[in-house]
Short mmCIF file of C-alpha atoms in Angstrom, two decimals:
data_model
loop_
_atom_site.label_atom_id
_atom_site.label_comp_id
_atom_site.label_asym_id
_atom_site.label_seq_id
_atom_site.Cartn_x
_atom_site.Cartn_y
_atom_site.Cartn_z
CA VAL A 1 -56.52 47.25 -45.22
CA LEU A 2 -59.59 49.06 -43.85
CA MET A 3 -59.45 52.71 -42.74
CA LEU A 4 -62.31 54.12 -40.66
CA GLU A 5 -62.25 57.93 -40.76
CA GLY A 6 -64.13 60.22 -38.40
CA ALA A 7 -64.27 62.93 -41.07
CA PRO A 8 -62.46 63.80 -44.29
CA GLY A 9 -58.94 64.98 -43.51
CA PHE A 10 -55.54 65.68 -45.03
CA GLU A 11 -53.82 63.26 -42.64
CA HIS A 12 -55.96 60.33 -43.71
CA SER A 13 -55.83 61.27 -47.39
CA PHE A 14 -52.04 61.27 -47.49
CA VAL A 15 -51.87 57.95 -45.63
CA LYS A 16 -54.36 56.35 -48.01
CA ARG A 17 -52.51 57.76 -51.01
CA ALA A 18 -49.24 56.24 -49.78
CA TRP A 19 -50.89 52.87 -49.17
CA ALA A 20 -52.66 52.91 -52.53
CA ALA A 21 -49.29 53.34 -54.26
CA ASP A 22 -48.20 49.95 -52.90
CA PRO A 23 -49.32 47.22 -55.31
CA GLY A 24 -49.28 44.73 -52.45
CA LEU A 25 -52.08 46.53 -50.58
CA ASP A 26 -55.81 46.65 -51.25
CA VAL A 27 -57.27 49.61 -49.34
CA ASP A 28 -60.93 50.16 -48.38
CA SER A 29 -62.11 53.26 -46.53
CA VAL A 30 -65.22 54.47 -44.72
CA THR A 31 -65.44 58.22 -44.14
CA ARG A 32 -68.12 59.83 -41.96
CA LYS A 33 -69.61 62.74 -43.89
CA GLY A 34 -72.19 64.18 -41.50
CA LYS A 35 -75.83 63.75 -40.49
CA ASN A 36 -78.88 63.17 -42.66
CA ALA A 37 -82.34 64.69 -42.10
CA GLU A 38 -83.08 62.05 -39.47
CA GLY A 39 -79.91 62.88 -37.53
CA GLN A 40 -78.14 59.67 -38.53
CA ASP A 41 -74.49 59.49 -39.55
CA THR A 42 -73.83 59.19 -43.27
CA PHE A 43 -70.72 57.66 -44.82
CA PHE A 44 -68.70 57.73 -48.00
CA VAL A 45 -67.51 54.18 -48.72
CA GLN A 46 -64.71 53.24 -51.07
CA ALA A 47 -64.33 49.47 -51.15
CA GLY A 48 -63.70 46.52 -53.39
CA THR A 49 -66.42 44.58 -55.14
CA GLY A 50 -68.66 42.76 -52.68
CA ARG A 51 -67.45 44.63 -49.59
CA ALA A 52 -69.03 48.09 -49.92
CA ALA A 53 -72.54 47.05 -48.89
CA GLY A 54 -71.28 45.57 -45.65
CA LEU A 55 -69.57 48.86 -44.77
CA SER A 56 -72.50 51.20 -45.47
CA GLY A 57 -73.31 51.54 -41.76
CA GLY A 58 -69.83 52.86 -40.96
CA PHE A 59 -68.43 49.60 -39.59
CA PRO A 60 -68.15 46.05 -40.97
CA ALA A 61 -71.60 44.52 -40.66
CA THR A 62 -70.29 41.07 -39.75
CA ARG A 63 -67.31 39.54 -37.99
CA GLU A 64 -66.57 37.65 -41.19
CA LEU A 65 -66.21 40.90 -43.15
CA LEU A 66 -63.95 42.45 -40.49
CA TYR A 67 -61.81 39.32 -40.33
CA GLY A 68 -61.36 39.48 -44.09
CA TYR A 69 -58.97 42.39 -43.55
CA ASP A 70 -55.36 42.08 -42.45
CA ALA A 71 -55.22 45.51 -40.81
CA VAL A 72 -57.59 48.22 -39.59
CA ALA A 73 -56.80 51.92 -39.07
CA ILE A 74 -59.04 54.05 -36.86
CA ALA A 75 -58.39 57.65 -37.88
CA ASN A 76 -59.79 60.46 -35.71
CA VAL A 77 -62.90 58.56 -34.64
CA GLU A 78 -64.30 59.26 -31.17
CA ALA A 79 -64.62 56.19 -28.97
CA ASP A 80 -68.37 56.69 -28.48
CA PHE A 81 -68.92 56.27 -32.22
CA PHE A 82 -68.44 52.53 -31.69
CA THR A 83 -70.69 50.23 -29.73
CA ARG A 84 -69.07 48.15 -27.01
CA ALA A 85 -69.70 45.06 -29.14
CA GLN A 86 -67.86 46.64 -32.07
CA LEU A 87 -64.87 47.54 -29.87
CA ALA A 88 -64.82 43.97 -28.57
CA MET A 89 -64.86 42.72 -32.15
CA ILE A 90 -61.85 44.91 -33.00
CA ALA A 91 -60.01 43.57 -29.94
CA ASP A 92 -60.76 40.01 -31.09
CA PHE A 93 -59.65 40.95 -34.60
CA VAL A 94 -56.20 41.70 -33.20
CA ALA A 95 -55.92 38.99 -30.55
CA GLU A 96 -57.65 36.08 -32.33
CA ARG A 97 -57.55 36.92 -36.03
CA GLY A 98 -53.94 38.16 -35.78
CA GLY A 99 -54.78 41.47 -37.39
CA GLY A 100 -52.94 44.76 -37.18
CA LEU A 101 -54.55 47.83 -35.60
CA LEU A 102 -53.46 51.45 -36.02
CA VAL A 103 -55.20 54.17 -33.99
CA LEU A 104 -54.29 57.73 -34.95
CA GLY A 105 -55.41 61.31 -34.48
CA GLY A 106 -56.36 63.43 -31.51
CA HIS A 107 -60.09 62.69 -31.71
CA SER A 108 -59.42 58.97 -31.29
CA PHE A 109 -57.81 59.67 -27.90
CA ALA A 110 -60.02 62.58 -26.80
CA GLN A 111 -61.22 62.58 -23.18
CA ARG A 112 -59.73 59.12 -22.59
CA GLY A 113 -62.73 57.78 -24.49
CA LEU A 114 -61.20 54.33 -25.06
CA ALA A 115 -60.40 53.87 -21.35
CA GLY A 116 -62.52 51.14 -19.83
CA THR A 117 -63.47 49.70 -23.22
CA PRO A 118 -62.48 46.31 -24.68
CA LEU A 119 -59.92 48.14 -26.83
CA GLU A 120 -57.98 49.76 -23.99
CA GLU A 121 -55.56 46.89 -23.34
CA VAL A 122 -55.01 46.33 -27.06
CA LEU A 123 -53.32 49.72 -27.35
CA PRO A 124 -49.60 49.98 -26.52
CA VAL A 125 -49.92 52.98 -24.18
CA GLU A 126 -51.81 53.94 -21.07
CA LEU A 127 -54.61 56.45 -21.60
CA ASN A 128 -54.53 58.17 -18.23
CA ASP A 129 -51.45 60.43 -18.16
CA ARG A 130 -52.55 64.01 -18.82
CA LYS A 131 -49.32 65.75 -17.71
CA GLY A 132 -46.74 63.61 -19.47
CA GLY A 133 -44.83 62.68 -16.32
CA LEU A 134 -45.10 58.91 -16.64
CA VAL A 135 -43.41 58.86 -20.03
CA ARG A 136 -40.60 61.15 -18.86
CA ALA A 137 -39.97 58.88 -15.85
CA SER A 138 -40.01 55.71 -17.95
CA LEU A 139 -37.44 56.96 -20.46
CA GLY A 140 -34.71 58.13 -18.08
CA SER A 141 -32.20 60.53 -19.62
CA ILE A 142 -32.99 61.55 -23.18
CA ASP A 143 -32.61 64.80 -25.10
CA LEU A 144 -36.12 66.12 -25.47
CA PRO A 145 -37.25 67.97 -28.60
CA PRO A 146 -38.85 71.42 -28.82
CA HIS A 147 -42.63 71.52 -28.54
CA ASN A 148 -44.38 69.15 -30.97
CA LYS A 149 -41.12 68.18 -32.69
CA ILE A 150 -40.62 64.45 -33.05
CA THR A 151 -37.60 62.72 -31.54
CA LEU A 152 -36.83 59.04 -31.87
CA THR A 153 -36.18 56.82 -28.89
CA ALA A 154 -33.28 54.37 -28.98
CA ASP A 155 -35.75 51.67 -30.04
CA GLY A 156 -37.15 53.96 -32.73
CA GLU A 157 -33.74 54.53 -34.30
CA THR A 158 -33.47 50.86 -35.27
CA HIS A 159 -37.11 49.86 -35.74
CA PRO A 160 -38.04 49.07 -39.37
CA ILE A 161 -41.07 51.37 -39.54
CA MET A 162 -39.00 54.40 -38.48
CA ARG A 163 -35.87 53.64 -40.53
CA ILE A 164 -36.04 56.31 -43.24
CA GLY A 165 -32.25 56.63 -43.57
CA ALA A 166 -29.48 54.29 -44.64
CA ASN A 167 -28.30 53.96 -41.02
CA ALA A 168 -29.25 55.07 -37.52
CA ASP A 169 -27.35 58.36 -37.73
CA GLU A 170 -28.96 59.36 -41.02
CA THR A 171 -32.37 58.31 -39.72
CA ARG A 172 -31.95 60.56 -36.67
CA LYS A 173 -30.93 63.52 -38.84
CA LEU A 174 -33.86 63.08 -41.23
CA TRP A 175 -36.41 62.88 -38.42
CA SER A 176 -34.92 65.89 -36.60
CA ALA A 177 -35.09 67.96 -39.80
CA LEU A 178 -38.85 67.49 -40.16
CA PRO A 179 -41.23 70.32 -39.18
CA ALA A 180 -43.08 70.19 -35.90
CA LEU A 181 -46.48 68.51 -35.67
CA ALA A 182 -49.55 70.69 -35.34
CA ALA A 183 -50.39 68.97 -32.04
CA SER A 184 -50.16 65.66 -30.23
CA ALA A 185 -52.50 63.66 -28.02
CA MET A 186 -51.79 63.54 -24.29
CA ILE A 187 -51.37 59.82 -23.83
CA GLY A 188 -49.38 57.86 -21.29
CA ALA A 189 -46.51 55.48 -20.71
CA PRO A 190 -46.04 52.19 -22.57
CA ARG A 191 -47.73 49.03 -21.39
CA PRO A 192 -45.55 46.07 -20.39
CA GLY A 193 -44.18 44.59 -23.61
CA ALA A 194 -44.89 47.72 -25.65
CA THR A 195 -42.26 49.95 -27.26
CA ILE A 196 -42.24 53.73 -27.72
CA LEU A 197 -40.58 54.56 -31.04
CA ALA A 198 -41.00 58.35 -31.07
CA LEU A 199 -42.11 61.03 -28.66
CA THR A 200 -42.68 64.74 -28.37
CA THR A 201 -43.14 67.44 -25.75
CA ALA A 202 -46.23 69.57 -25.21
CA PRO A 203 -46.18 73.32 -24.49
CA GLY A 204 -46.72 72.56 -20.78
CA GLY A 205 -43.56 70.45 -20.64
CA GLY A 206 -45.19 67.02 -20.65
CA VAL A 207 -43.62 64.22 -22.67
CA PHE A 208 -45.95 62.09 -24.78
CA PRO A 209 -45.56 59.13 -27.14
CA VAL A 210 -46.15 59.86 -30.81
CA VAL A 211 -45.50 56.36 -32.16
CA ALA A 212 -45.74 53.20 -30.05
CA VAL A 213 -46.23 49.53 -30.91
CA GLN A 214 -46.92 46.25 -29.15
CA PRO A 215 -47.75 42.63 -29.87
CA TYR A 216 -51.23 41.67 -28.65
CA GLY A 217 -52.43 38.08 -28.82
CA HIS A 218 -51.74 36.86 -32.34
CA GLY A 219 -51.67 40.40 -33.77
CA ARG A 220 -50.07 43.81 -33.32
CA SER A 221 -51.20 47.31 -32.47
CA MET A 222 -49.78 50.77 -33.05
CA ILE A 223 -50.68 54.34 -32.17
CA PHE A 224 -49.78 57.58 -33.88
CA GLY A 225 -50.67 60.41 -31.51
CA GLY A 226 -49.71 63.35 -33.71
CA GLU A 227 -51.60 65.68 -36.02
CA ALA A 228 -50.47 66.96 -39.43
CA SER A 229 -47.67 64.49 -40.09
CA TRP A 230 -48.27 65.07 -43.78
#
């Protein structure tokens, strides 16, 4: 697994810690630290033997290195950090390589930065709904949570990645007992074939996906639109 981080953050640290506790996962990370004297981005790389050098520029230097991973997480990285060729390579990583892609954090979705890029259609949600009306219309009748609280959809109650209880009822209770998120990204309705697993409401009344997934080509993609899940 490769995690690309826009800056050091609690969210990413807790995710990496959880992954590192799984003996079946080998986790590499690239964290943007800041600028050097020449105004260039600098990175802190934690990677296995033979892979660190290829990540020193903040992104896998070759397609072969990227395709060596099974999954990539983009954590609070602005879209304009990547070149168009790099975004196309990530799209191919999912569609052709059969890799998994997770995009999380508000900065990753800021100003619809991924709209119009090769990565837009890979993601399970539209990027152009700023008021949250499309999601509300697509879900029909559902009890909406207080601001920034997470509520599961019917699909989320039975999906393996959301199943934290012994059954659907216990899973619902555990999720509803969690504190509210600090914030959530204003992203849109699911694409055809995608599934919203959890959603939240913004202070203005809009309804936004927090967790959504979809198959794409030979791979899968997922978004987490919240902040401070830890």
